XYZ file of C-alpha atoms in Angstrom:
557
model
C 0.018 0.016 0.030
C 2.737 2.490 0.954
C 4.898 1.577 -2.064
C 1.866 2.040 -4.382
C 1.088 5.459 -2.781
C 4.721 6.547 -3.316
C 4.566 5.481 -6.918
C 1.310 7.212 -7.580
C 2.517 10.322 -5.901
C 5.623 10.374 -8.021
C 3.417 10.142 -11.111
C 0.735 12.687 -10.437
C 2.597 14.929 -7.829
C 1.636 15.926 -4.361
C -1.916 17.137 -4.072
C -2.985 15.150 -7.023
C -1.606 17.389 -9.794
C -0.439 15.150 -12.641
C 2.882 15.335 -14.540
C 1.048 17.000 -17.488
C -1.028 19.488 -15.345
C -0.726 23.192 -15.690
C 0.350 23.626 -12.095
C 3.455 21.591 -12.658
C 4.786 23.927 -15.341
C 4.521 27.338 -13.551
C 8.054 28.584 -13.554
C 10.009 28.924 -10.326
C 11.751 32.214 -9.532
C 14.971 32.479 -11.533
C 13.795 30.542 -14.560
C 15.178 31.928 -17.821
C 12.511 32.723 -20.298
C 15.034 32.017 -23.088
C 14.558 28.347 -22.516
C 10.929 28.415 -23.806
C 11.656 29.370 -27.477
C 13.919 26.263 -28.061
C 11.134 24.097 -26.517
C 8.690 25.586 -29.059
C 11.257 25.170 -31.869
C 11.612 21.527 -31.024
C 7.997 20.921 -31.678
C 7.645 23.118 -34.707
C 10.760 21.772 -36.484
C 9.070 18.311 -36.260
C 5.675 19.223 -37.496
C 7.150 21.389 -40.129
C 7.934 18.254 -42.081
C 4.347 18.608 -43.377
C 5.840 20.971 -45.993
C 8.406 18.261 -47.025
C 6.161 15.298 -47.481
C 6.343 15.597 -51.290
C 9.836 13.912 -50.932
C 7.873 10.667 -50.483
C 5.552 10.962 -53.405
C 7.738 9.674 -56.181
C 9.065 6.557 -54.358
C 5.549 5.807 -52.956
C 4.178 6.050 -56.576
C 6.468 3.063 -57.350
C 6.106 1.158 -54.044
C 5.079 -2.012 -55.795
C 6.771 -1.676 -59.287
C 9.930 -0.386 -57.584
C 11.585 0.764 -60.916
C 8.421 1.669 -62.841
C 4.941 2.294 -61.354
C 2.310 -0.405 -61.623
C -0.350 1.877 -62.902
C -3.964 1.277 -61.926
C -6.535 0.636 -64.570
C -9.040 3.357 -65.688
C -11.670 1.840 -63.453
C -9.669 2.456 -60.308
C -10.297 6.057 -59.207
C -9.285 7.831 -56.070
C -11.524 5.759 -53.821
C -10.323 2.591 -55.429
C -6.794 3.556 -54.700
C -7.700 3.819 -51.009
C -8.059 0.024 -50.792
C -6.224 -1.453 -53.716
C -3.146 -3.752 -53.149
C -2.519 -4.601 -56.784
C -1.338 -1.345 -58.295
C 0.648 1.855 -57.237
C -0.986 5.050 -55.959
C -0.662 8.019 -58.345
C 1.169 11.111 -57.315
C -2.133 13.082 -57.701
C -3.782 10.783 -55.222
C -0.871 11.023 -52.767
C -1.022 14.866 -53.040
C -4.326 14.815 -51.162
C -2.382 14.155 -48.033
C -1.118 17.713 -48.277
C -4.630 19.111 -48.387
C -5.723 16.890 -45.405
C -2.783 18.272 -43.360
C -3.774 21.836 -43.462
C -7.599 21.204 -43.239
C -7.154 19.203 -40.060
C -4.528 21.690 -38.884
C -7.113 24.490 -39.020
C -9.938 22.478 -37.660
C -7.776 21.121 -34.702
C -6.548 24.530 -33.854
C -10.043 26.058 -33.894
C -11.690 23.335 -31.898
C -9.129 22.760 -29.195
C -7.641 26.227 -28.845
C -9.765 26.940 -25.805
C -8.805 23.650 -24.240
C -5.180 24.633 -24.642
C -5.613 27.721 -22.517
C -7.162 25.711 -19.783
C -4.762 22.748 -19.593
C -1.583 24.451 -20.599
C 0.928 23.851 -23.337
C 2.648 20.792 -21.901
C -0.422 18.501 -22.129
C -1.211 19.776 -25.562
C 2.392 19.407 -26.744
C 2.482 15.749 -25.546
C -0.798 14.967 -27.392
C 0.669 16.614 -30.432
C 3.731 14.538 -30.230
C 1.785 11.163 -30.181
C -0.638 12.416 -32.927
C 2.117 13.581 -35.331
C 4.797 11.075 -34.641
C 2.257 8.257 -33.947
C 0.355 9.255 -37.160
C 3.628 8.524 -39.031
C 3.878 5.193 -37.396
C 0.327 4.285 -38.414
C 1.235 5.496 -41.908
C 4.285 3.189 -41.937
C 1.915 0.232 -41.366
C -0.254 1.509 -44.126
C 2.626 1.629 -46.561
C 3.860 -1.759 -45.484
C 0.355 -3.264 -46.101
C -0.165 -0.957 -49.213
C -3.451 0.364 -47.856
C -3.739 4.138 -48.566
C -6.672 4.502 -46.289
C -4.509 3.651 -43.323
C -1.942 6.277 -44.415
C -4.691 8.802 -44.729
C -5.995 7.990 -41.306
C -2.481 8.055 -39.805
C -0.735 11.081 -41.290
C -3.668 12.926 -42.800
C -6.267 12.794 -40.039
C -4.352 11.991 -36.805
C -1.235 13.599 -37.958
C -3.194 16.632 -39.184
C -4.727 17.045 -35.674
C -1.198 16.841 -34.258
C -0.206 19.613 -36.610
C -2.870 21.863 -35.351
C -2.190 21.139 -31.684
C 1.561 21.459 -32.036
C 1.343 24.615 -34.044
C -0.697 26.640 -31.507
C 0.799 25.003 -28.292
C 3.554 27.642 -27.794
C 1.841 30.835 -29.052
C 0.089 32.019 -25.908
C 3.046 30.942 -23.660
C 5.588 32.779 -25.723
C 3.546 35.952 -25.857
C 3.216 35.976 -22.084
C 6.914 35.405 -21.569
C 7.844 38.008 -24.093
C 5.361 40.918 -23.691
C 8.200 43.325 -24.684
C 9.088 41.235 -27.871
C 5.883 39.509 -28.911
C 6.667 39.462 -32.636
C 10.190 38.205 -32.169
C 9.124 35.436 -29.836
C 6.455 33.999 -31.979
C 8.669 34.552 -35.006
C 11.363 32.246 -33.418
C 8.841 29.493 -32.882
C 6.892 29.742 -36.149
C 10.290 30.001 -38.043
C 10.583 26.344 -36.975
C 7.429 25.322 -38.832
C 8.880 26.706 -41.958
C 12.257 25.125 -41.351
C 11.092 21.670 -40.611
C 11.169 20.484 -44.163
C 14.711 21.728 -44.554
C 15.722 19.122 -41.877
C 13.191 16.426 -42.616
C 13.346 16.274 -46.412
C 17.100 15.572 -46.753
C 16.951 13.244 -43.688
C 14.011 11.268 -45.356
C 16.036 11.139 -48.581
C 19.077 9.734 -46.761
C 16.968 7.126 -44.878
C 15.122 5.982 -48.001
C 18.388 5.556 -49.662
C 19.726 3.441 -46.741
C 16.593 1.272 -46.543
C 15.920 0.824 -50.317
C 16.691 -2.544 -51.785
C 16.003 -4.093 -55.249
C 12.607 -5.189 -53.834
C 11.867 -2.307 -51.488
C 11.672 1.518 -51.898
C 12.481 1.977 -48.156
C 9.500 4.407 -47.310
C 7.762 2.544 -44.580
C 10.967 2.066 -42.659
C 11.702 5.728 -43.067
C 8.271 6.682 -41.734
C 8.901 4.406 -38.732
C 12.224 5.898 -37.937
C 11.162 9.564 -38.484
C 7.935 8.961 -36.530
C 9.930 7.699 -33.534
C 12.429 10.488 -33.752
C 9.629 13.123 -33.836
C 7.785 11.637 -30.868
C 10.938 11.827 -28.655
C 11.976 15.326 -29.956
C 8.418 16.701 -29.422
C 8.144 15.193 -26.013
C 11.409 16.979 -25.058
C 9.962 20.168 -26.344
C 6.600 19.708 -24.440
C 8.297 18.951 -21.194
C 10.453 22.089 -21.635
C 7.495 24.364 -21.634
C 6.971 26.667 -18.694
C 4.384 29.315 -18.070
C 5.055 32.518 -16.088
C 3.508 32.969 -12.667
C 0.566 35.248 -12.320
C 1.751 38.932 -12.501
C 5.195 38.111 -13.953
C 6.814 40.615 -16.198
C 10.370 41.172 -17.523
C 12.673 43.064 -15.122
C 12.488 46.760 -15.845
C 9.691 46.422 -18.412
C 6.550 48.554 -18.278
C 3.476 48.099 -20.454
C 3.534 50.454 -23.514
C 1.340 53.522 -23.630
C -1.288 53.278 -26.358
C 0.145 55.744 -28.887
C 1.944 55.653 -32.132
C 2.829 52.095 -33.325
C 1.472 50.837 -30.000
C -1.994 52.320 -30.511
C -3.486 48.888 -31.127
C -2.015 47.258 -27.972
C -4.756 46.646 -25.504
C -4.584 46.016 -21.750
C -7.881 44.127 -21.687
C -8.779 40.596 -22.591
C -11.405 39.222 -24.898
C -12.956 35.810 -24.367
C -12.475 33.402 -27.274
C -16.230 32.804 -27.355
C -16.800 36.394 -28.287
C -14.354 36.773 -31.189
C -16.787 35.431 -33.888
C -18.951 38.534 -33.277
C -16.085 41.116 -33.342
C -15.449 42.954 -36.603
C -11.613 43.149 -36.031
C -11.384 39.311 -35.861
C -12.870 39.024 -39.315
C -10.799 41.862 -40.726
C -7.616 40.132 -39.507
C -9.043 36.769 -40.856
C -9.393 38.321 -44.322
C -5.877 39.957 -43.982
C -4.382 36.540 -43.349
C -6.551 34.793 -45.927
C -5.536 37.189 -48.757
C -1.852 37.348 -47.991
C -1.551 33.565 -47.619
C -3.769 32.791 -50.719
C -1.418 34.745 -52.811
C 1.676 33.229 -51.302
C 0.424 29.641 -51.423
C -0.475 30.161 -54.980
C 2.970 31.273 -56.030
C 4.707 28.530 -53.813
C 2.991 25.878 -55.869
C 3.831 27.363 -59.258
C 7.213 29.163 -58.704
C 9.351 26.206 -59.829
C 7.368 25.348 -63.053
C 7.012 29.060 -63.785
C 10.646 29.564 -63.649
C 11.148 26.690 -66.133
C 8.466 27.642 -68.477
C 9.295 31.430 -68.566
C 13.079 31.163 -68.953
C 13.349 27.694 -70.733
C 16.771 26.899 -72.065
C 18.335 30.159 -70.864
C 18.493 28.565 -67.399
C 21.256 26.207 -68.518
C 22.736 28.467 -71.160
C 21.116 27.080 -74.291
C 18.637 28.692 -76.815
C 15.131 27.483 -76.982
C 11.800 27.785 -75.197
C 10.561 25.140 -72.655
C 8.575 23.367 -75.333
C 11.510 23.093 -77.552
C 13.886 21.402 -75.165
C 14.785 17.614 -75.175
C 14.479 15.244 -72.119
C 18.052 15.779 -71.088
C 17.772 19.499 -71.178
C 14.402 19.412 -69.249
C 16.033 17.269 -66.588
C 18.918 19.931 -66.284
C 16.526 22.867 -65.843
C 14.459 20.882 -63.340
C 17.674 20.687 -61.271
C 18.108 24.456 -61.524
C 14.419 24.912 -60.541
C 14.917 22.690 -57.542
C 17.707 25.051 -56.384
C 15.356 27.958 -56.890
C 12.729 26.185 -54.723
C 15.457 25.696 -52.028
C 16.310 29.380 -52.148
C 12.674 30.265 -51.713
C 12.446 28.077 -48.676
C 15.305 29.856 -47.071
C 13.597 33.207 -47.542
C 10.416 31.804 -46.143
C 12.201 30.787 -42.922
C 14.281 33.966 -42.536
C 11.177 36.118 -43.251
C 9.263 34.578 -40.405
C 11.887 35.806 -37.897
C 12.830 39.042 -39.635
C 9.283 40.480 -40.351
C 7.942 39.434 -36.979
C 10.718 41.042 -35.125
C 10.423 44.186 -37.217
C 6.755 44.355 -36.305
C 7.821 44.950 -32.710
C 9.254 48.257 -33.954
C 6.805 49.230 -36.746
C 3.588 47.847 -35.173
C 1.571 44.981 -36.542
C -0.780 47.099 -38.692
C 2.000 48.907 -40.414
C 3.893 45.637 -41.011
C 0.907 44.162 -42.820
C 0.387 47.387 -44.745
C 4.022 46.965 -45.959
C 3.281 43.369 -46.815
C 0.377 44.447 -49.178
C 1.941 47.438 -50.683
C 5.368 45.950 -51.368
C 3.773 42.567 -52.260
C 1.449 44.200 -54.781
C 4.298 45.978 -56.444
C 6.338 42.838 -56.626
C 3.541 40.717 -58.053
C 2.810 43.399 -60.624
C 6.524 43.446 -61.701
C 6.785 39.851 -62.411
C 5.231 39.721 -65.888
C 7.568 42.630 -66.857
C 10.712 40.892 -65.500
C 9.627 37.672 -67.191
C 8.995 39.418 -70.493
C 12.338 41.031 -70.428
C 14.074 37.767 -69.353
C 15.506 39.527 -66.296
C 16.229 36.566 -63.999
C 17.668 38.792 -61.195
C 14.431 40.742 -60.817
C 12.250 37.788 -61.198
C 14.005 35.727 -58.605
C 14.455 38.680 -56.312
C 10.721 39.343 -56.432
C 9.755 35.826 -55.579
C 12.334 35.758 -52.699
C 10.935 38.895 -51.047
C 7.340 37.703 -51.613
C 8.061 34.370 -49.874
C 9.748 36.129 -46.975
C 6.554 38.142 -46.449
C 4.468 34.955 -46.759
C 6.389 33.448 -43.849
C 6.394 36.756 -41.988
C 2.613 36.872 -42.226
C 2.202 33.630 -40.253
C 4.752 34.732 -37.659
C 3.386 38.221 -37.061
C -0.299 37.418 -36.765
C -0.221 35.926 -33.248
C 1.224 39.179 -31.901
C -1.400 41.177 -33.934
C -4.093 39.140 -32.216
C -2.439 39.689 -28.770
C -2.357 43.417 -29.388
C -6.068 43.549 -30.299
C -7.637 40.893 -28.063
C -5.222 40.620 -25.091
C -2.966 37.779 -23.957
C -5.277 35.738 -21.710
C -6.911 33.633 -24.509
C -4.713 34.552 -27.491
C -3.807 30.828 -28.153
C -7.450 29.905 -28.575
C -8.145 32.964 -30.666
C -5.207 32.181 -32.862
C -6.472 28.672 -33.282
C -9.787 29.943 -34.625
C -8.007 32.381 -36.976
C -6.103 29.487 -38.564
C -9.335 28.522 -40.341
C -8.066 31.356 -42.648
C -5.084 29.202 -43.515
C -7.331 26.229 -44.505
C -9.445 28.596 -46.664
C -6.358 30.107 -48.327
C -5.023 26.603 -48.935
C -8.010 26.026 -51.262
C -8.329 29.551 -52.802
C -4.655 30.090 -53.747
C -3.919 26.886 -55.633
C -7.392 26.792 -57.245
C -6.978 30.294 -58.630
C -3.426 29.716 -59.943
C -3.885 26.282 -61.320
C -7.191 26.869 -63.024
C -6.057 30.147 -64.461
C -2.986 28.441 -65.918
C -5.093 25.733 -67.461
C -7.535 28.273 -68.808
C -4.722 30.320 -70.444
C -3.133 27.238 -71.973
C -6.545 26.328 -73.402
C -6.745 29.626 -75.155
C -3.467 28.922 -76.842
C -1.348 31.449 -74.929
C 2.332 30.500 -74.896
C 3.660 28.855 -71.694
C 5.964 31.685 -70.817
C 2.921 34.105 -70.813
C 0.209 32.084 -69.048
C 1.006 33.406 -65.563
C 0.719 37.180 -66.383
C -3.019 37.328 -65.738
C -2.610 35.300 -62.565
C -0.147 37.859 -61.104
C -2.593 40.572 -61.622
C -5.355 38.524 -59.914
C -2.999 38.071 -56.967
C -2.437 41.740 -56.820
C -6.199 42.175 -56.478
C -6.229 39.789 -53.588
C -3.558 41.899 -51.827
C -5.578 45.001 -52.457
C -8.578 43.456 -50.704
C -6.207 42.495 -47.833
C -4.838 45.986 -47.661
C -8.323 47.562 -47.333
C -9.208 45.104 -44.599
C -5.968 45.896 -42.692
C -6.513 49.663 -42.921
C -10.052 49.147 -41.508
C -8.697 47.650 -38.263
C -9.269 49.663 -35.256
C -8.790 49.037 -31.458
C -11.453 46.756 -30.063
C -14.363 48.379 -28.301
C -14.358 48.176 -24.440
C -17.684 46.355 -24.436
C -16.008 43.246 -25.879
C -13.467 42.830 -23.140
C -14.063 40.595 -20.072
C -14.940 42.328 -16.826
C -12.631 41.976 -13.912
C -14.985 39.276 -12.545
C -15.037 37.416 -15.747
C -11.192 37.585 -16.118
C -10.788 36.345 -12.488
C -13.087 33.396 -13.296
C -11.236 32.580 -16.492
C -7.952 32.707 -14.620
C -9.314 30.460 -12.006
C -10.410 27.896 -14.659
C -6.953 28.181 -16.247
C -5.268 27.656 -12.825
C -3.449 30.889 -13.393
C -3.243 32.290 -9.752
C -0.862 32.709 -6.972
C -1.759 29.318 -5.267
C -1.016 27.482 -8.540
C 2.136 29.413 -8.763
C 3.249 28.064 -5.304
C 2.298 24.480 -6.334
C 4.406 24.850 -9.456
C 7.251 26.187 -7.457
C 7.170 23.205 -5.031
C 6.970 20.600 -7.729
C 9.537 21.895 -10.238
C 11.598 24.387 -8.273
C 14.754 24.187 -10.417
C 16.682 27.306 -11.365
C 17.705 27.284 -14.991
C 19.641 30.577 -14.956
C 23.015 29.218 -15.931
C 24.036 30.233 -19.483
C 25.168 26.748 -20.108
C 21.646 25.301 -19.736
C 20.263 27.904 -22.180
C 23.138 27.250 -24.624
C 22.519 23.510 -24.630
C 18.791 24.000 -25.162
C 19.479 26.245 -28.165
C 22.158 23.853 -29.526
C 19.621 20.983 -29.401
C 17.513 22.726 -31.949
C 20.138 24.867 -33.586
C 22.397 22.132 -34.788
C 19.719 20.290 -36.744
C 18.446 23.494 -38.134
C 21.956 24.576 -39.176
C 22.326 21.253 -40.852
C 19.018 21.703 -42.717
C 20.081 25.246 -43.813
C 23.444 23.820 -45.052
C 21.744 21.110 -47.154
C 19.326 23.699 -48.555
C 22.125 26.072 -49.467
C 23.902 23.324 -51.327
C 20.701 22.743 -53.265
C 20.146 26.530 -53.782
C 23.746 26.823 -55.080
C 22.685 24.851 -58.185
C 20.615 27.834 -59.226
C 23.678 30.074 -59.391
C 26.082 27.517 -60.898
């Protein structure tokens, strides 16, 4: 009986607070807030592999045939491929996984954002680890059995839920730890989501090469290994989360006065249940939708656009894209892969750069810059393509992709400015439905316009011109919405009594702070501890950047 009680106490903690409870992660005095961003990065670098899943499509499309795909008959459509074991899945079918990722990311973030605020980031991070990494393990089984429906369930549905939970898990916590640097803090974490594919894609390629044989493409083994790695890495990140005690603020910092670039920063707090009825929420929703729709649209077509616009000039030979032979097409595809790698670097850097800059300029001004500069750059692309000016063309896309990433990293701080910090994680979760919407609008507009233009007989190098002007129109809509954003009216904020009740439900009070202190009263003030935490995420990220730069160098060679 005594031994059992001791074991139970060690698991749940004195007083019944479990290892994953919010009380256990309230930081003790002396805790360094700089330990929280690497914990967030550990999770975001793992779930960011969602952007790199296309590295699996080609080998999976030959999982049975190995050297050549065993194509399905005309009577086997998408639903038939979910259950077939006699033919290989098409790349178009596999591509639906990408759509499922971001649909379930948005849904999970919207549905469980409020729960995150109540239970804290550790519990949500742990669940995200088992959903994302465990989803890959389930997918490994599906690939082994050649049952696509199992892969859809594993990575698409369960993994997509893990994406949403993992994505929002650090947002509210980082904003509360860094009220003086909201943009920079969220930029550091969300930078990881953009950088995850830079680590995961080359790692997956190396693992598939290691596991492949004359009778095996090595994908299910790669999923199993990477899923296991992600579970461990994300659990380390989740257990590294801490939240500040009630009333904590950085030493020497005072809340800004509402003037100038700080005019939007409120000192009140809006309940997540009210945001659907507040105009500012929908204006910011449209701001994100328009900016991301345009960005997602060009991400999907940047590589083929480069090849079709510049053709043989990419490899120093004369001839349009349609006039090149198979060897030349392979060569320019390699150059285009380097271009895609270059864009991914700007996507990553932009997340940190623009979000940090927004701390100086203010969030509204930063988005205004996104739309004005972005509109000019989109408008310039047909001219630079027509004049065969590769430098202007590539430069425009690089800046556009930096602002695409910056938009994601800046919006959590924008929400905190407008709606307060108490429930910003939940509000951010609901706003991510804009991402799911943009993921449909952007590719549909770009792909269908391209097909329409080709159907009219317009040359390949000119089919994107009209699309660019449509995207400029999207940015104009976003600019108008952003300019209409005003401080939230007082009537929408929680009263002192309502705020106290919400804090009580979230265990965010002095008593909980003392519990956290007694349970995990360690002092992480030594610079070595912080350095090791950053090295744990920095070294893999540096390796991913190095591999990406090697690929990008092909564009300049």
